[in-house]
Amino acid sequence: MNPQTQENPREYRLQKLVNQIDSDSVEAAPLPILQTSKLNNSGTFLYIRQITNWFNDLQAIAKLIAVVVGFILGIAILQAALKLIAGVISMALLAGLVYLGYNFFVAGNSSQIKE
């Protein structure tokens, strides 16, 4: 050992380990910098981030109330959407029945009268 290592054996060991790690490690290629898309800065994601921050700042009981109210509103919106879809399907069926009735009763009689 040289005189420098006798004075600071810890520093010598540390330097030796650092040199060993440096020699053993493989040079890693730098990661490409990804372009941030315009979506990250758009109003929708900003709005969602603001809501998330607001929700995280709430107390536990307030979080529970917010979740329950959100669940009830979600169910109400889902129910309204399903009623709208059911109404559209009902109107389509009614229109089909009216069309078939017209063809059967009115259009069918007019062809018999012409003969």
Coordinates of C-alpha atoms in Angstrom, one line a residue:
M1 CA 0.0 0.0 0.0
N2 CA 1.2 3.4 -0.7
P3 CA 1.2 6.1 1.9
Q4 CA -1.9 7.7 0.5
T5 CA -4.0 4.5 1.1
Q6 CA -2.7 4.2 4.7
E7 CA -4.1 7.6 5.5
N8 CA -7.5 7.2 4.0
P9 CA -8.4 3.5 3.5
R10 CA -12.1 4.2 3.2
E11 CA -11.5 6.7 0.4
Y12 CA -9.2 4.3 -1.3
R13 CA -11.8 1.5 -1.2
L14 CA -14.5 3.9 -2.4
Q15 CA -12.4 5.0 -5.3
K16 CA -11.6 1.4 -6.2
L17 CA -15.3 0.5 -6.2
V18 CA -16.2 3.5 -8.3
N19 CA -13.5 2.6 -10.8
Q20 CA -14.7 -1.0 -10.9
I21 CA -18.3 0.0 -11.4
D22 CA -17.2 2.4 -14.2
S23 CA -15.2 -0.2 -15.9
D24 CA -17.9 -2.9 -15.6
S25 CA -20.8 -0.7 -16.7
V26 CA -22.0 -0.7 -20.2
E27 CA -22.4 2.7 -21.8
A28 CA -26.1 3.2 -22.0
A29 CA -27.5 5.0 -25.0
P30 CA -29.2 8.2 -24.1
L31 CA -33.0 7.9 -24.1
P32 CA -34.7 9.8 -26.9
I33 CA -36.6 12.8 -25.7
L34 CA -40.3 12.3 -26.5
Q35 CA -42.2 15.2 -28.0
T36 CA -45.0 16.2 -25.8
S37 CA -48.2 16.1 -27.7
K38 CA -50.6 18.9 -27.9
L39 CA -53.1 16.8 -26.0
N40 CA -51.1 17.1 -22.8
N41 CA -51.5 20.8 -22.8
S42 CA -55.1 20.9 -24.0
G43 CA -58.0 22.1 -21.9
T44 CA -59.4 18.7 -21.3
F45 CA -56.4 17.2 -19.7
L46 CA -55.8 20.4 -17.7
Y47 CA -59.4 20.3 -16.5
I48 CA -59.0 16.6 -15.5
R49 CA -55.8 17.4 -13.7
Q50 CA -57.5 20.3 -11.8
I51 CA -60.3 18.0 -10.7
T52 CA -57.9 15.3 -9.6
N53 CA -55.9 17.9 -7.6
W54 CA -59.1 19.2 -6.1
F55 CA -60.3 15.7 -5.2
N56 CA -56.9 14.8 -3.6
D57 CA -57.1 17.9 -1.4
L58 CA -60.4 16.9 0.1
Q59 CA -60.8 15.3 3.5
A60 CA -61.7 11.6 3.7
I61 CA -65.4 12.2 4.4
A62 CA -65.6 14.8 1.6
K63 CA -64.0 12.3 -0.8
L64 CA -66.6 9.7 0.2
I65 CA -69.4 12.3 -0.4
A66 CA -67.9 13.3 -3.8
V67 CA -67.7 9.7 -4.9
V68 CA -71.3 8.9 -3.9
V69 CA -72.6 12.1 -5.6
G70 CA -70.5 11.3 -8.7
F71 CA -71.9 7.7 -8.7
I72 CA -75.5 8.9 -8.5
L73 CA -74.9 11.4 -11.3
G74 CA -73.3 8.8 -13.4
I75 CA -76.2 6.4 -12.9
A76 CA -78.7 9.2 -13.7
I77 CA -76.8 10.0 -16.9
L78 CA -76.6 6.3 -17.9
Q79 CA -80.3 5.9 -17.2
A80 CA -81.2 8.9 -19.3
A81 CA -79.0 7.7 -22.2
L82 CA -80.7 4.2 -22.1
K83 CA -84.1 5.8 -22.1
L84 CA -83.2 7.9 -25.1
I85 CA -81.9 4.8 -26.9
A86 CA -85.1 2.9 -26.0
G87 CA -87.2 5.8 -27.3
V88 CA -85.4 5.8 -30.6
I89 CA -85.8 2.1 -31.0
S90 CA -89.5 2.4 -30.1
M91 CA -90.0 5.1 -32.7
A92 CA -88.2 3.1 -35.3
L93 CA -90.4 0.1 -34.6
L94 CA -93.6 2.3 -34.7
A95 CA -92.4 3.8 -38.0
G96 CA -91.9 0.3 -39.4
L97 CA -95.3 -0.8 -38.3
V98 CA -97.0 2.3 -39.8
Y99 CA -95.2 1.7 -43.1
L100 CA -96.2 -2.0 -43.2
G101 CA -99.8 -1.1 -42.3
Y102 CA -99.9 1.6 -45.0
N103 CA -98.6 -0.9 -47.6
F104 CA -100.9 -3.6 -46.6
F105 CA -104.2 -1.6 -46.2
V106 CA -103.9 1.5 -48.4
A107 CA -101.4 0.6 -51.2
G108 CA -102.9 -2.9 -51.5
N109 CA -106.4 -1.6 -51.9
S110 CA -105.4 0.9 -54.6
S111 CA -103.9 -1.8 -56.8
Q112 CA -107.1 -3.9 -56.5
I113 CA -109.2 -0.9 -57.5
K114 CA -107.2 -0.3 -60.7
E115 CA -107.8 -3.8 -61.9

